[in-house]
Amino acid sequence: LTLLVLSLIPIFFLALLWNIYGFEKYQPVDFDWLKQGWLPLSVGGGLALAVLIWAALKQRGKVARQNSEAVKTGDAVELTLRKGKISLGFGALVLACGSVLLGGATAMSCCLTVNALLDKSPPVLVPVQITHMIQVTHDGMFREYKLQFRRRNDKADLELLTTPQHLATFNLPIGIAHLRSGWLGWHWIETVEPVHLGNKPAGGT
């Protein structure tokens, strides 16, 4: 079990980084997570749990075969430390829950990415109000720049992962959002253009 956990650590961090980027960059709008997101979340979580069980059984069988060969040849036998049922059960539960959550989130992030990158629909221009421009620093090293905005009937802010150069183009708290239909039918915001007095936004009429 310990070897399995150690082998999954690099995969865990890579998937986590991609999940964060996918959710923030390609997040859908007007999205019902229960009705629209249950399928990729369930499939991803189920597959991750199945892979975990398969890997654990394979590792257990490998150790058993090696010990059997070692007994025949007189080599050293690999021993496993006996843990209490509570400790072993808790560790297995944490690993299983973590795998299900990570698998579901990864599958959902992949669907969001596909929904955006394969989208060929024309953008619908929607006026928005700019509410905040945010810079987030992670561990003093990594920075994220976000534009928060609202459409006319929105009760909560929407966010767009962007760049400092893009944020610097906004002189007024208004903009034009490019709303796309999505390859999977999940609407998402591709970008938000600034609006300057006396000028028409690109793509406008």
C-alpha positions as a printed Julia matrix, in Angstrom:
205×3 Matrix{Float64}:
   0.0     0.0     0.0
   2.86    2.36    0.84
   4.57    1.72   -2.5
   1.3     2.34   -4.29
   0.81    5.67   -2.55
   4.37    6.79   -3.38
   3.95    5.88   -7.04
   0.72    7.87   -7.27
   2.15   11.1    -5.81
   3.61   12.52   -9.11
   0.44   11.61  -10.99
  -1.64   13.24   -8.26
   0.19   16.59   -8.49
   0.16   16.67  -12.3
  -3.55   15.94  -12.39
  -4.19   18.5    -9.66
  -2.38   21.25  -11.58
  -4.26   20.45  -14.78
  -7.57   20.33  -12.94
  -7.01   23.77  -11.45
  -6.14   25.23  -14.84
  -9.01   23.52  -16.66
 -11.64   24.56  -14.13
 -10.46   28.17  -14.01
  -9.76   28.68  -17.73
 -12.7    26.82  -19.28
 -15.34   26.96  -16.54
 -18.9    26.88  -17.95
 -21.6    29.4   -17.18
 -25.21   28.63  -16.26
 -24.05   25.1   -15.49
 -25.96   22.61  -13.36
 -23.33   20.36  -11.79
 -25.86   17.73  -10.73
 -27.73   17.47  -14.03
 -24.88   18.12  -16.48
 -21.76   17.17  -14.59
 -22.76   13.92  -12.89
 -21.73   11.68  -15.8
 -18.06   12.71  -16.17
 -17.69   12.99  -12.4
 -19.11    9.5   -11.86
 -17.2     7.87  -14.72
 -13.92    9.49  -13.71
 -14.33    8.57  -10.05
 -15.33    5.0   -10.9
 -12.4     4.49  -13.25
  -9.95    5.88  -10.7
 -11.28    3.55   -8.01
 -11.08    0.57  -10.39
  -7.47    1.39  -11.29
  -6.6     1.73   -7.61
  -8.09   -1.68   -6.77
  -6.38   -3.28   -9.78
  -3.0    -1.78   -8.85
  -3.34   -2.88   -5.21
  -4.23   -6.45   -6.19
  -1.43   -6.57   -8.74
   1.11   -5.34   -6.19
  -0.1    -7.88   -3.65
   0.15  -10.7    -6.17
   3.62   -9.57   -7.21
   4.91   -9.72   -3.64
   3.36  -13.14   -3.15
   5.03  -14.49   -6.3
   8.39  -13.02   -5.35
   8.19  -14.55   -1.89
   7.23  -17.92   -3.36
  10.27  -17.84   -5.64
  12.46  -16.66   -2.77
  11.42  -19.64   -0.63
  12.33  -22.04   -3.43
  15.74  -20.48   -4.07
  16.59  -19.69   -0.46
  16.65  -15.91   -0.99
  15.36  -13.28    1.39
  11.59  -13.09    1.79
   9.9    -9.68    1.75
   7.93   -9.11    4.92
   5.12   -6.62    5.35
   4.49   -4.84    8.6
   1.22   -5.85   10.18
  -0.99   -2.9    10.89
  -4.11   -2.75   12.98
  -7.41   -3.13   11.21
  -8.42    0.42   12.12
  -5.19    1.94   10.79
  -5.24   -0.15    7.63
  -8.92    0.53    7.02
  -8.5     4.27    7.55
  -5.57    4.41    5.13
  -7.46    2.46    2.49
 -10.52    4.68    2.92
  -8.49    7.89    2.55
  -6.74    6.54   -0.54
 -10.0     5.38   -2.1
 -11.8     8.68   -1.43
  -8.85   10.67   -2.75
  -8.71    8.57   -5.9
 -12.45    8.96   -6.54
 -12.33   12.73   -6.03
  -9.22   13.15   -8.17
 -10.58   10.88  -10.9
 -13.9    12.69  -11.02
 -12.25   16.12  -11.06
  -9.79   15.06  -13.76
 -12.54   13.68  -15.98
 -14.56   16.85  -15.5
 -11.54   19.04  -16.26
 -10.87   17.08  -19.46
 -14.5    17.51  -20.52
 -14.32   21.25  -19.9
 -11.13   21.47  -21.94
 -12.62   19.49  -24.83
 -15.82   21.54  -24.64
 -13.79   24.72  -25.17
 -10.99   23.68  -27.51
 -13.23   21.86  -29.98
 -15.88   24.58  -29.93
 -16.43   26.08  -33.41
 -19.54   28.09  -32.57
 -19.56   31.84  -33.27
 -19.31   34.02  -30.16
 -22.34   35.86  -28.87
 -21.41   39.33  -27.63
 -22.81   40.06  -24.18
 -22.34   43.34  -22.26
 -20.91   42.86  -18.76
 -19.96   44.96  -15.78
 -16.39   44.59  -14.52
 -16.43   44.16  -10.75
 -12.88   43.2    -9.75
  -9.4    42.63  -11.14
  -7.53   40.16   -8.97
  -3.92   39.05   -8.68
  -3.4    35.87   -6.66
   0.1    34.77   -5.61
   0.62   31.11   -4.69
   3.5    30.35   -2.31
   5.21   33.58   -3.33
   6.05   32.12   -6.76
   3.07   31.52   -9.03
   0.68   34.32   -9.92
  -2.82   34.18  -11.33
  -4.66   37.11  -12.84
  -8.45   37.04  -12.86
 -11.12   39.32  -14.23
 -14.41   39.22  -12.34
 -17.55   40.45  -14.08
 -21.33   40.12  -14.16
 -23.96   39.97  -16.83
 -27.17   41.9   -16.39
 -29.13   39.23  -14.51
 -26.25   37.51  -12.71
 -26.38   37.37   -8.91
 -22.74   36.31   -8.52
 -19.5    37.21  -10.25
 -18.09   35.19  -13.12
 -14.32   34.81  -13.41
 -11.95   34.78  -16.37
  -8.37   33.58  -16.02
  -6.3    36.11  -17.95
  -3.04   38.07  -18.09
  -1.86   41.4   -16.62
  -1.61   42.82  -20.16
  -5.29   42.04  -20.72
  -6.32   43.61  -17.41
  -4.39   46.78  -18.26
  -6.63   47.4   -21.29
  -9.68   48.08  -19.11
 -10.13   51.8   -18.45
 -13.85   51.57  -17.7
 -15.78   49.03  -15.58
 -17.64   47.7   -18.6
 -16.81   45.12  -21.23
 -18.09   42.78  -23.91
 -17.97   39.06  -23.11
 -17.63   36.48  -25.88
 -20.1    33.75  -24.97
 -19.56   30.46  -26.84
 -21.97   27.52  -27.05
 -19.38   24.82  -26.29
 -18.69   21.56  -28.14
 -20.59   19.63  -25.47
 -23.29   22.26  -25.22
 -21.83   23.85  -22.08
 -21.73   27.62  -22.54
 -18.46   29.3   -21.57
 -16.8    32.72  -21.77
 -13.88   32.8   -24.19
 -12.74   36.34  -23.39
 -13.93   39.77  -22.32
 -13.08   42.81  -24.4
 -12.75   46.3   -22.93
 -15.13   49.04  -24.01
 -13.78   52.53  -24.59
 -16.0    55.56  -25.01
 -16.34   56.52  -28.65
 -15.06   53.13  -29.87
 -16.89   50.0   -30.89
 -15.69   46.66  -29.54
 -14.01   44.33  -32.02
 -16.62   42.12  -33.66
 -19.46   44.43  -32.65
 -21.99   46.09  -34.9
